């Protein structure tokens, strides 16, 4: 994994929700990655070499 960092803004409610579903000592990055992997496993999201494609976003 690269060591590049970025900041994303989320509502305090979203941050609280992430904290509640995460395990003790799990970073927000780890929680978000786990959610992405879970969604990918059920076939709703495809990530290919850094390109993001989601059927939910392709509706525009």
PDB file of C-alpha atoms in Angstrom:
ATOM      1  CA  UNK A   1       0.000   0.000   0.000  1.00  0.00           C
ATOM      2  CA  UNK A   2       1.266   3.451  -0.883  1.00  0.00           C
ATOM      3  CA  UNK A   3       1.898   5.902   1.884  1.00  0.00           C
ATOM      4  CA  UNK A   4      -0.058   8.761   0.277  1.00  0.00           C
ATOM      5  CA  UNK A   5      -2.597  10.433   2.543  1.00  0.00           C
ATOM      6  CA  UNK A   6      -5.620  12.549   1.756  1.00  0.00           C
ATOM      7  CA  UNK A   7      -8.261  14.300   3.773  1.00  0.00           C
ATOM      8  CA  UNK A   8     -11.952  13.775   3.088  1.00  0.00           C
ATOM      9  CA  UNK A   9     -14.760  15.695   4.712  1.00  0.00           C
ATOM     10  CA  UNK A  10     -17.628  13.740   6.222  1.00  0.00           C
ATOM     11  CA  UNK A  11     -20.481  14.799   8.457  1.00  0.00           C
ATOM     12  CA  UNK A  12     -19.990  14.164  12.159  1.00  0.00           C
ATOM     13  CA  UNK A  13     -22.902  11.723  11.948  1.00  0.00           C
ATOM     14  CA  UNK A  14     -21.080   9.755   9.223  1.00  0.00           C
ATOM     15  CA  UNK A  15     -17.905   9.678  11.315  1.00  0.00           C
ATOM     16  CA  UNK A  16     -19.942   8.398  14.250  1.00  0.00           C
ATOM     17  CA  UNK A  17     -21.503   5.692  12.072  1.00  0.00           C
ATOM     18  CA  UNK A  18     -18.046   4.582  10.891  1.00  0.00           C
ATOM     19  CA  UNK A  19     -16.829   4.422  14.482  1.00  0.00           C
ATOM     20  CA  UNK A  20     -19.775   2.246  15.475  1.00  0.00           C
ATOM     21  CA  UNK A  21     -19.232  -0.337  12.731  1.00  0.00           C
ATOM     22  CA  UNK A  22     -15.458  -0.430  13.144  1.00  0.00           C
ATOM     23  CA  UNK A  23     -13.574  -2.630  15.561  1.00  0.00           C
ATOM     24  CA  UNK A  24     -11.387  -1.351  18.382  1.00  0.00           C
ATOM     25  CA  UNK A  25      -8.157   0.236  17.092  1.00  0.00           C
ATOM     26  CA  UNK A  26      -9.391   0.057  13.465  1.00  0.00           C
ATOM     27  CA  UNK A  27      -8.674   3.196  11.425  1.00  0.00           C
ATOM     28  CA  UNK A  28     -11.290   4.964   9.324  1.00  0.00           C
ATOM     29  CA  UNK A  29      -9.259   3.946   6.262  1.00  0.00           C
ATOM     30  CA  UNK A  30      -9.528   0.284   7.264  1.00  0.00           C
ATOM     31  CA  UNK A  31     -13.267   0.586   7.898  1.00  0.00           C
ATOM     32  CA  UNK A  32     -13.881   2.273   4.531  1.00  0.00           C
ATOM     33  CA  UNK A  33     -11.762  -0.298   2.683  1.00  0.00           C
ATOM     34  CA  UNK A  34     -13.680  -3.114   4.368  1.00  0.00           C
ATOM     35  CA  UNK A  35     -16.978  -1.541   3.281  1.00  0.00           C
ATOM     36  CA  UNK A  36     -15.717  -1.181  -0.307  1.00  0.00           C
ATOM     37  CA  UNK A  37     -14.487  -4.789  -0.369  1.00  0.00           C
ATOM     38  CA  UNK A  38     -17.825  -5.999   0.995  1.00  0.00           C
ATOM     39  CA  UNK A  39     -19.768  -4.059  -1.598  1.00  0.00           C
ATOM     40  CA  UNK A  40     -17.429  -5.334  -4.310  1.00  0.00           C
ATOM     41  CA  UNK A  41     -17.976  -8.937  -3.202  1.00  0.00           C
ATOM     42  CA  UNK A  42     -21.728  -8.624  -3.645  1.00  0.00           C
ATOM     43  CA  UNK A  43     -21.170  -7.310  -7.163  1.00  0.00           C
ATOM     44  CA  UNK A  44     -22.372  -3.746  -6.728  1.00  0.00           C
ATOM     45  CA  UNK A  45     -19.027  -2.065  -7.218  1.00  0.00           C
ATOM     46  CA  UNK A  46     -16.089  -2.665  -9.523  1.00  0.00           C
ATOM     47  CA  UNK A  47     -12.626  -1.311  -8.871  1.00  0.00           C
ATOM     48  CA  UNK A  48     -10.067  -1.890 -11.614  1.00  0.00           C
ATOM     49  CA  UNK A  49      -6.500  -0.556 -11.343  1.00  0.00           C
ATOM     50  CA  UNK A  50      -7.558   2.627  -9.608  1.00  0.00           C
ATOM     51  CA  UNK A  51     -10.544   3.292 -11.864  1.00  0.00           C
ATOM     52  CA  UNK A  52     -13.774   3.618  -9.952  1.00  0.00           C
ATOM     53  CA  UNK A  53     -16.992   2.456 -11.560  1.00  0.00           C
ATOM     54  CA  UNK A  54     -20.315   2.069  -9.870  1.00  0.00           C
ATOM     55  CA  UNK A  55     -23.659   1.258 -11.432  1.00  0.00           C
ATOM     56  CA  UNK A  56     -25.170   3.701  -8.960  1.00  0.00           C
ATOM     57  CA  UNK A  57     -22.983   6.532 -10.309  1.00  0.00           C
ATOM     58  CA  UNK A  58     -23.327   5.605 -13.989  1.00  0.00           C
ATOM     59  CA  UNK A  59     -26.985   6.633 -14.040  1.00  0.00           C
ATOM     60  CA  UNK A  60     -26.195  10.262 -14.898  1.00  0.00           C
TER      61      UNK A  60
END
